[in-house]
Amino acid sequence: MSEALPGLAAQPSVATPRHSSSVILVRESPAGRETFWVLRGAHLRFSAGFYAFPGGAVDGEDGSIPVAGAQGEEARLIAAAARELFEETGVLLARGLFRPEVLPALRRDLLEERKSFAQILEELRASLDASLLAPAGRWITPPFAPIRFDAKFFLARLPEGQQAEVWPGELASGGWIRPADALARWAEGSALLHPPILS
């Protein structure tokens, strides 16, 4: 049986990063270009109280949703990005002739697990398309963190006629902000930002 030598601490185990996707959602406003950020709830295990872009971990279903213009891992990450954005903001990045006013009820069905994201896309006769999300970087949580993510970021425009809205739950709040104003809030200490969001 092996034992640690006296005076030498055992090396801590390094958590394996989970694959995740985040969406930098942007729109043009009279004040200029704005992005939608969300405030993560104080009860969460990862990044509680930090501002972030909508997103989260890839799940098993994401790999079964077809994505035009993408295959394999890229398609899975795009599906996760679209699903997480819909869950957290109600914005659906998909091709189709669906009416925006039907989305809140379907979002509720998804959050309350009455329907899957794939079922919602099928009901709307909508499809995911890689051209709606532009790659915007990849960040991996440092090894010292107890919870780690291998996060792919995507840039997307707010679809015409849709509204981004945070509902109470996992997130504390959310809203549109100019990037310069977000950085100013970070500089004055009124907003916590992780390095991927800050850069």
Coordinates of N, CA and C in Angstrom, one line a residue:
M1 N 0.9 -1.2 0.0 CA 0.0 0.0 0.0 C 0.9 1.2 0.0
S2 N 0.6 2.2 -0.9 CA 1.4 3.4 -1.0 C 0.9 4.4 0.0
E3 N 1.8 5.2 0.6 CA 1.5 6.2 1.5 C 2.2 7.5 1.2
A4 N 1.6 8.6 1.5 CA 2.2 9.9 1.2 C 3.4 10.1 2.2
L5 N 4.5 10.6 1.6 CA 5.7 10.8 2.4 C 5.5 11.9 3.4
P6 N 6.0 11.8 4.6 CA 5.9 12.9 5.6 C 6.3 14.2 5.0
G7 N 5.5 15.3 5.2 CA 5.9 16.6 4.8 C 5.5 16.9 3.4
L8 N 5.0 15.9 2.6 CA 4.6 16.1 1.2 C 3.1 16.0 1.1
A9 N 2.5 17.0 0.7 CA 1.0 16.9 0.5 C 0.7 16.2 -0.8
A10 N -0.4 15.5 -0.8 CA -0.9 14.8 -2.0 C -1.3 15.8 -3.0
Q11 N -1.0 15.5 -4.3 CA -1.5 16.4 -5.3 C -3.0 16.4 -5.5
P12 N -3.6 17.6 -5.4 CA -5.1 17.6 -5.6 C -5.5 17.1 -7.0
S13 N -6.6 16.5 -7.1 CA -7.1 16.0 -8.4 C -7.7 17.2 -9.1
V14 N -7.5 17.2 -10.4 CA -8.0 18.3 -11.3 C -9.3 17.8 -11.9
A15 N -10.3 18.7 -11.8 CA -11.6 18.4 -12.4 C -11.6 18.4 -13.9
T16 N -12.3 17.4 -14.5 CA -12.4 17.4 -16.0 C -13.4 18.4 -16.5
P17 N -13.0 19.3 -17.4 CA -13.9 20.3 -17.9 C -15.1 19.7 -18.6
R18 N -16.3 20.2 -18.4 CA -17.5 19.8 -19.1 C -17.6 20.7 -20.4
H19 N -18.1 20.2 -21.5 CA -18.3 21.0 -22.7 C -19.5 21.9 -22.4
S20 N -19.4 23.1 -22.9 CA -20.5 24.1 -22.7 C -20.5 25.1 -23.9
S21 N -21.6 25.8 -24.0 CA -21.7 26.8 -25.1 C -22.4 28.0 -24.5
S22 N -21.9 29.2 -25.0 CA -22.5 30.5 -24.6 C -22.7 31.3 -25.8
V23 N -23.8 32.2 -25.7 CA -24.1 33.0 -26.9 C -24.0 34.5 -26.5
I24 N -23.2 35.2 -27.3 CA -23.1 36.7 -27.1 C -24.1 37.2 -28.1
L25 N -25.3 37.6 -27.5 CA -26.4 38.0 -28.3 C -26.3 39.6 -28.4
V26 N -26.4 40.1 -29.7 CA -26.2 41.5 -29.9 C -27.4 42.1 -30.6
R27 N -27.6 43.4 -30.5 CA -28.6 44.1 -31.2 C -28.1 45.5 -31.4
E28 N -28.7 46.2 -32.4 CA -28.4 47.6 -32.6 C -29.5 48.4 -32.0
S29 N -29.2 49.5 -31.3 CA -30.2 50.3 -30.6 C -29.8 51.8 -30.9
P30 N -30.7 52.8 -30.5 CA -30.3 54.2 -30.7 C -29.0 54.6 -30.0
A31 N -28.7 53.8 -28.9 CA -27.5 54.1 -28.1 C -26.3 53.4 -28.7
G32 N -26.5 52.6 -29.7 CA -25.4 51.9 -30.3 C -25.6 50.4 -30.1
R33 N -24.5 49.6 -30.4 CA -24.6 48.2 -30.3 C -24.7 47.8 -28.8
E34 N -25.6 46.8 -28.5 CA -25.7 46.3 -27.2 C -25.6 44.8 -27.2
T35 N -25.3 44.3 -26.0 CA -25.2 42.8 -25.8 C -26.1 42.5 -24.6
F36 N -26.6 41.3 -24.6 CA -27.5 40.8 -23.5 C -26.7 40.0 -22.5
W37 N -26.7 40.5 -21.3 CA -25.9 39.8 -20.2 C -26.9 39.4 -19.2
V38 N -26.5 38.3 -18.4 CA -27.4 37.8 -17.4 C -26.6 37.8 -16.1
L39 N -27.3 37.9 -15.0 CA -26.7 37.8 -13.6 C -27.0 36.5 -13.1
R40 N -26.0 35.7 -12.8 CA -26.2 34.3 -12.3 C -26.6 34.4 -10.8
G41 N -27.6 33.6 -10.5 CA -28.1 33.6 -9.1 C -27.1 33.2 -8.0
A42 N -27.4 33.8 -6.8 CA -26.4 33.6 -5.7 C -26.4 32.2 -5.2
H43 N -27.4 31.3 -5.6 CA -27.5 30.0 -5.1 C -26.7 29.0 -6.0
L44 N -26.2 29.4 -7.1 CA -25.6 28.5 -8.1 C -24.2 28.1 -7.6
R45 N -23.7 26.9 -8.0 CA -22.4 26.4 -7.6 C -21.3 27.0 -8.4
F46 N -21.6 27.5 -9.6 CA -20.5 28.0 -10.5 C -20.8 29.5 -10.8
S47 N -19.9 30.3 -10.5 CA -20.0 31.8 -10.9 C -21.2 32.5 -10.3
A48 N -21.6 32.1 -9.1 CA -22.7 32.8 -8.5 C -22.4 34.3 -8.3
G49 N -23.4 35.1 -8.7 CA -23.2 36.5 -8.5 C -22.4 37.2 -9.6
F50 N -22.0 36.4 -10.6 CA -21.2 37.0 -11.7 C -22.2 37.3 -12.9
Y51 N -21.9 38.3 -13.7 CA -22.5 38.5 -15.0 C -21.9 37.6 -16.0
A52 N -22.7 37.2 -16.9 CA -22.2 36.2 -17.9 C -23.1 36.4 -19.2
F53 N -22.7 35.7 -20.2 CA -23.6 35.5 -21.4 C -24.4 34.3 -21.2
P54 N -25.6 34.3 -21.8 CA -26.5 33.1 -21.7 C -25.8 31.9 -22.2
G55 N -25.9 30.8 -21.5 CA -25.2 29.5 -21.9 C -25.2 28.5 -20.8
G56 N -24.7 27.3 -21.1 CA -24.6 26.3 -20.1 C -24.0 25.0 -20.7
A57 N -24.0 23.9 -20.0 CA -23.4 22.7 -20.4 C -24.2 22.0 -21.5
V58 N -23.4 21.3 -22.3 CA -24.0 20.4 -23.4 C -24.6 19.2 -22.7
D59 N -25.8 18.8 -23.2 CA -26.4 17.6 -22.6 C -26.6 16.6 -23.7
G60 N -27.1 15.4 -23.3 CA -27.2 14.3 -24.2 C -28.0 14.5 -25.5
E61 N -29.1 15.2 -25.3 CA -30.0 15.4 -26.4 C -29.4 16.3 -27.5
D62 N -28.5 17.2 -27.1 CA -27.9 18.1 -28.1 C -27.3 17.5 -29.3
G63 N -26.7 16.3 -29.1 CA -26.1 15.6 -30.2 C -27.0 15.0 -31.2
S64 N -28.3 14.9 -30.9 CA -29.3 14.3 -31.8 C -30.0 15.3 -32.6
I65 N -29.8 16.6 -32.4 CA -30.5 17.6 -33.1 C -29.7 18.0 -34.4
P66 N -30.3 17.9 -35.6 CA -29.5 18.3 -36.8 C -29.3 19.8 -36.9
V67 N -28.1 20.1 -37.4 CA -27.7 21.5 -37.5 C -27.2 21.7 -39.0
A68 N -27.9 22.5 -39.7 CA -27.4 22.7 -41.1 C -26.1 23.4 -41.1
G69 N -25.2 22.9 -41.9 CA -23.8 23.5 -42.0 C -22.8 23.1 -40.9
A70 N -23.2 22.1 -40.1 CA -22.3 21.6 -39.1 C -22.5 20.1 -38.8
Q71 N -21.4 19.5 -38.3 CA -21.5 18.1 -38.0 C -20.7 17.8 -36.7
G72 N -21.0 16.6 -36.1 CA -20.2 16.2 -35.0 C -20.2 17.1 -33.8
E73 N -19.1 17.3 -33.2 CA -18.9 18.1 -32.0 C -19.4 19.6 -32.3
E74 N -19.1 20.1 -33.4 CA -19.5 21.5 -33.7 C -21.0 21.6 -33.7
A75 N -21.7 20.6 -34.3 CA -23.2 20.7 -34.3 C -23.7 20.5 -32.9
R76 N -23.1 19.7 -32.1 CA -23.6 19.5 -30.7 C -23.4 20.8 -29.9
L77 N -22.3 21.5 -30.1 CA -22.1 22.8 -29.4 C -23.1 23.8 -29.8
I78 N -23.4 23.9 -31.1 CA -24.3 24.9 -31.6 C -25.7 24.6 -31.1
A79 N -26.1 23.3 -31.1 CA -27.4 22.9 -30.6 C -27.5 23.3 -29.1
A80 N -26.5 23.1 -28.4 CA -26.5 23.4 -26.9 C -26.6 24.9 -26.8
A81 N -25.9 25.7 -27.6 CA -26.0 27.2 -27.6 C -27.4 27.6 -27.8
A82 N -28.0 27.1 -28.8 CA -29.4 27.5 -29.2 C -30.4 27.1 -28.1
R83 N -30.2 25.9 -27.5 CA -31.1 25.5 -26.5 C -31.0 26.3 -25.2
E84 N -29.7 26.5 -24.8 CA -29.5 27.3 -23.6 C -30.0 28.8 -23.7
L85 N -29.8 29.3 -24.9 CA -30.3 30.7 -25.2 C -31.8 30.8 -25.1
F86 N -32.5 29.8 -25.6 CA -33.9 29.7 -25.5 C -34.4 29.5 -24.1
E87 N -33.7 28.6 -23.4 CA -34.1 28.4 -22.0 C -33.9 29.7 -21.1
E88 N -32.8 30.4 -21.3 CA -32.5 31.5 -20.4 C -33.0 32.8 -20.9
T89 N -33.3 33.0 -22.2 CA -33.8 34.3 -22.6 C -35.1 34.3 -23.4
G90 N -35.5 33.1 -23.9 CA -36.7 33.0 -24.8 C -36.4 33.3 -26.2
V91 N -35.1 33.6 -26.6 CA -34.8 33.8 -28.0 C -34.5 32.5 -28.7
L92 N -35.1 32.3 -29.8 CA -34.9 31.1 -30.6 C -34.1 31.4 -31.9
L93 N -32.9 30.9 -31.9 CA -32.1 31.1 -33.1 C -32.3 29.9 -34.0
A94 N -33.2 30.0 -34.9 CA -33.6 28.9 -35.8 C -34.2 29.4 -37.1
R95 N -34.2 28.6 -38.1 CA -34.8 29.0 -39.4 C -36.3 28.4 -39.3
G96 N -37.2 29.2 -39.9 CA -38.6 28.7 -39.9 C -39.5 29.9 -40.0
L97 N -40.8 29.6 -40.2 CA -41.8 30.6 -40.3 C -42.7 30.8 -39.0
F98 N -42.1 30.4 -37.9 CA -42.9 30.4 -36.6 C -43.1 31.9 -36.2
R99 N -44.2 32.1 -35.4 CA -44.5 33.4 -34.9 C -43.9 33.6 -33.6
P100 N -43.2 34.7 -33.3 CA -42.5 34.9 -32.0 C -43.4 34.9 -30.8
E101 N -44.7 35.2 -31.0 CA -45.6 35.2 -29.9 C -45.9 33.8 -29.3
V102 N -45.6 32.7 -30.0 CA -45.8 31.4 -29.5 C -44.6 30.9 -28.7
L103 N -43.5 31.6 -28.7 CA -42.3 31.1 -28.1 C -42.4 31.1 -26.5
P104 N -43.0 32.1 -25.8 CA -43.0 32.0 -24.4 C -43.7 30.7 -23.8
A105 N -44.8 30.3 -24.4 CA -45.4 29.1 -23.9 C -44.6 27.9 -24.2
L106 N -43.9 27.8 -25.3 CA -43.0 26.7 -25.6 C -41.8 26.7 -24.7
R107 N -41.3 27.9 -24.4 CA -40.2 28.0 -23.4 C -40.6 27.4 -22.1
R108 N -41.8 27.8 -21.6 CA -42.3 27.2 -20.4 C -42.4 25.7 -20.4
D109 N -42.8 25.2 -21.5 CA -42.9 23.7 -21.7 C -41.5 23.1 -21.5
L110 N -40.5 23.8 -22.1 CA -39.1 23.2 -22.0 C -38.6 23.3 -20.6
L111 N -38.8 24.4 -20.0 CA -38.3 24.6 -18.6 C -39.0 23.7 -17.6
E112 N -40.2 23.4 -17.8 CA -41.0 22.5 -16.9 C -40.9 21.0 -17.4
E113 N -40.1 20.8 -18.4 CA -39.8 19.4 -18.9 C -41.0 18.7 -19.5
R114 N -42.0 19.5 -20.1 CA -43.1 18.9 -20.7 C -42.8 18.5 -22.2
K115 N -41.8 19.3 -22.7 CA -41.3 19.1 -24.1 C -39.8 19.2 -24.1
S116 N -39.2 18.5 -25.0 CA -37.8 18.7 -25.2 C -37.5 19.7 -26.3
F117 N -36.3 20.2 -26.4 CA -35.9 21.2 -27.4 C -36.2 20.7 -28.8
A118 N -35.8 19.4 -29.0 CA -36.1 18.8 -30.3 C -37.5 18.7 -30.6
Q119 N -38.4 18.4 -29.7 CA -39.8 18.4 -29.9 C -40.4 19.8 -30.3
I120 N -39.8 20.8 -29.6 CA -40.3 22.2 -29.9 C -39.9 22.6 -31.3
L121 N -38.7 22.3 -31.7 CA -38.3 22.6 -33.1 C -39.1 21.9 -34.1
E122 N -39.5 20.6 -33.8 CA -40.3 19.9 -34.7 C -41.7 20.5 -34.8
E123 N -42.3 20.9 -33.6 CA -43.6 21.5 -33.6 C -43.6 22.8 -34.4
L124 N -42.6 23.5 -34.3 CA -42.5 24.8 -35.0 C -42.1 24.7 -36.5
R125 N -41.7 23.4 -36.9 CA -41.1 23.2 -38.2 C -39.9 24.1 -38.4
A126 N -39.2 24.2 -37.4 CA -38.0 25.1 -37.4 C -36.7 24.2 -37.4
S127 N -35.6 24.8 -37.8 CA -34.4 24.0 -37.9 C -33.2 24.9 -37.5
L128 N -32.2 24.3 -36.9 CA -31.0 25.0 -36.5 C -30.0 25.1 -37.7
D129 N -29.3 26.3 -37.7 CA -28.5 26.6 -38.9 C -27.2 27.2 -38.3
A130 N -26.1 26.6 -38.6 CA -24.8 27.1 -38.1 C -24.5 28.5 -38.5
S131 N -25.1 29.0 -39.6 CA -24.8 30.3 -40.1 C -25.4 31.4 -39.2
L132 N -26.3 31.0 -38.3 CA -26.9 32.0 -37.4 C -26.0 32.3 -36.2
L133 N -24.9 31.5 -36.0 CA -24.0 31.7 -34.8 C -22.6 31.7 -35.3
A134 N -21.9 32.8 -35.1 CA -20.5 32.9 -35.6 C -19.6 32.5 -34.4
P135 N -18.6 31.7 -34.6 CA -17.6 31.3 -33.6 C -17.0 32.6 -33.0
A136 N -16.9 32.6 -31.6 CA -16.4 33.8 -31.0 C -15.4 33.5 -29.9
G137 N -14.7 32.4 -30.0 CA -13.7 32.0 -29.0 C -14.0 30.8 -28.2
R138 N -13.0 30.3 -27.5 CA -13.1 29.2 -26.6 C -12.3 29.4 -25.4
W139 N -12.9 29.1 -24.2 CA -12.2 29.3 -22.9 C -12.3 28.1 -22.0
I140 N -11.3 27.7 -21.4 CA -11.3 26.5 -20.5 C -11.0 27.0 -19.1
T141 N -11.9 26.7 -18.1 CA -11.7 27.1 -16.7 C -10.3 26.6 -16.2
P142 N -9.6 27.4 -15.5 CA -8.3 27.0 -15.0 C -8.3 25.7 -14.2
P143 N -7.2 25.0 -14.1 CA -7.2 23.7 -13.4 C -7.5 23.8 -11.9
F144 N -7.2 24.9 -11.3 CA -7.4 25.0 -9.8 C -8.9 25.1 -9.4
A145 N -9.8 25.4 -10.4 CA -11.2 25.5 -10.1 C -11.9 24.1 -9.8
P146 N -12.7 24.0 -8.8 CA -13.4 22.8 -8.5 C -14.4 22.3 -9.5
I147 N -15.0 23.3 -10.2 CA -15.9 23.0 -11.3 C -15.4 23.7 -12.6
R148 N -15.2 22.9 -13.7 CA -14.5 23.4 -14.8 C -15.4 23.2 -16.1
F149 N -15.3 24.2 -17.0 CA -16.0 24.1 -18.3 C -15.0 24.3 -19.5
D150 N -15.2 23.6 -20.5 CA -14.6 23.9 -21.8 C -15.6 24.6 -22.7
A151 N -15.6 25.9 -22.6 CA -16.7 26.7 -23.2 C -16.4 27.3 -24.5
K152 N -17.4 27.0 -25.4 CA -17.3 27.6 -26.8 C -18.3 28.8 -26.8
F153 N -17.8 29.9 -27.3 CA -18.6 31.1 -27.4 C -19.0 31.4 -28.9
F154 N -20.3 31.8 -29.0 CA -20.8 32.2 -30.3 C -21.4 33.6 -30.3
L155 N -21.3 34.3 -31.4 CA -21.9 35.6 -31.6 C -23.1 35.5 -32.5
A156 N -24.2 36.1 -32.0 CA -25.5 36.0 -32.8 C -26.3 37.3 -32.7
R157 N -27.0 37.6 -33.7 CA -27.9 38.8 -33.7 C -29.3 38.4 -33.2
L158 N -29.9 39.3 -32.5 CA -31.3 39.1 -32.0 C -32.2 39.0 -33.2
P159 N -32.9 37.9 -33.4 CA -33.8 37.8 -34.6 C -34.9 38.8 -34.5
E160 N -35.3 39.3 -35.7 CA -36.3 40.3 -35.8 C -37.6 39.8 -35.2
G161 N -38.3 40.7 -34.4 CA -39.5 40.3 -33.8 C -39.4 39.6 -32.4
Q162 N -38.2 39.2 -32.1 CA -38.1 38.4 -30.8 C -37.6 39.4 -29.7
Q163 N -37.9 39.0 -28.4 CA -37.5 39.7 -27.3 C -36.7 38.8 -26.3
A164 N -35.7 39.3 -25.7 CA -34.9 38.6 -24.7 C -35.4 39.0 -23.3
E165 N -35.7 38.0 -22.5 CA -36.3 38.2 -21.2 C -35.8 37.1 -20.2
V166 N -35.4 37.5 -19.1 CA -35.0 36.5 -18.0 C -36.2 36.3 -17.1
W167 N -36.5 35.0 -16.9 CA -37.5 34.6 -15.9 C -36.8 34.2 -14.6
P168 N -37.5 34.5 -13.5 CA -36.9 34.1 -12.2 C -36.6 32.6 -12.1
G169 N -35.5 32.3 -11.5 CA -35.0 30.9 -11.4 C -33.5 30.8 -11.3
E170 N -32.9 30.2 -12.2 CA -31.4 30.0 -12.2 C -30.7 31.4 -12.3
L171 N -31.3 32.3 -13.0 CA -30.7 33.7 -13.2 C -31.5 34.7 -12.3
A172 N -30.7 35.7 -11.8 CA -31.3 36.7 -11.0 C -31.9 37.8 -11.8
S173 N -31.2 38.1 -13.0 CA -31.7 39.2 -13.8 C -31.0 39.2 -15.1
G174 N -31.3 40.0 -16.0 CA -30.7 40.1 -17.3 C -31.1 41.4 -18.1
G175 N -30.4 41.8 -19.0 CA -30.7 43.0 -19.8 C -29.7 43.4 -20.8
W176 N -30.1 44.3 -21.6 CA -29.2 44.8 -22.7 C -28.3 45.9 -22.1
I177 N -27.0 45.9 -22.6 CA -26.1 46.9 -22.1 C -25.0 47.1 -23.2
R178 N -24.5 48.3 -23.3 CA -23.4 48.6 -24.2 C -22.2 48.0 -23.6
P179 N -21.3 47.3 -24.5 CA -20.1 46.8 -23.9 C -19.2 47.8 -23.1
A180 N -19.2 49.0 -23.6 CA -18.4 50.0 -22.8 C -19.0 50.3 -21.5
D181 N -20.3 50.2 -21.3 CA -20.9 50.4 -20.0 C -20.7 49.2 -19.1
A182 N -20.7 48.0 -19.7 CA -20.4 46.8 -18.9 C -19.0 46.9 -18.3
L183 N -18.0 47.3 -19.2 CA -16.7 47.4 -18.7 C -16.5 48.5 -17.6
A184 N -17.3 49.6 -17.8 CA -17.2 50.7 -16.8 C -17.7 50.2 -15.5
R185 N -18.8 49.4 -15.5 CA -19.3 48.8 -14.3 C -18.3 47.9 -13.6
W186 N -17.6 47.1 -14.4 CA -16.6 46.2 -13.9 C -15.5 47.0 -13.2
A187 N -15.1 48.1 -13.9 CA -14.0 48.9 -13.4 C -14.3 49.6 -12.1
E188 N -15.5 50.0 -11.9 CA -15.9 50.6 -10.7 C -16.3 49.7 -9.6
G189 N -16.3 48.4 -9.9 CA -16.6 47.3 -8.9 C -18.1 47.0 -8.7
S190 N -19.0 47.4 -9.6 CA -20.4 47.2 -9.4 C -20.9 46.0 -10.3
A191 N -20.0 45.3 -11.0 CA -20.3 44.1 -11.8 C -19.1 43.2 -11.8
L192 N -19.4 41.9 -11.4 CA -18.3 40.9 -11.4 C -18.3 40.2 -12.8
L193 N -17.2 40.2 -13.4 CA -17.0 39.5 -14.7 C -15.9 38.5 -14.7
H194 N -16.1 37.3 -15.3 CA -15.0 36.4 -15.5 C -14.2 36.8 -16.7
P195 N -12.9 36.4 -16.8 CA -12.1 36.8 -17.9 C -12.7 36.6 -19.3
P196 N -13.4 35.5 -19.6 CA -13.9 35.4 -20.9 C -14.9 36.5 -21.2
I197 N -15.7 36.9 -20.3 CA -16.7 37.9 -20.5 C -16.0 39.3 -20.6
L198 N -15.0 39.5 -19.7 CA -14.3 40.7 -19.7 C -13.5 41.0 -21.0
S199 N -13.0 40.0 -21.6 CA -12.2 40.2 -22.9 C -13.1 40.3 -24.1

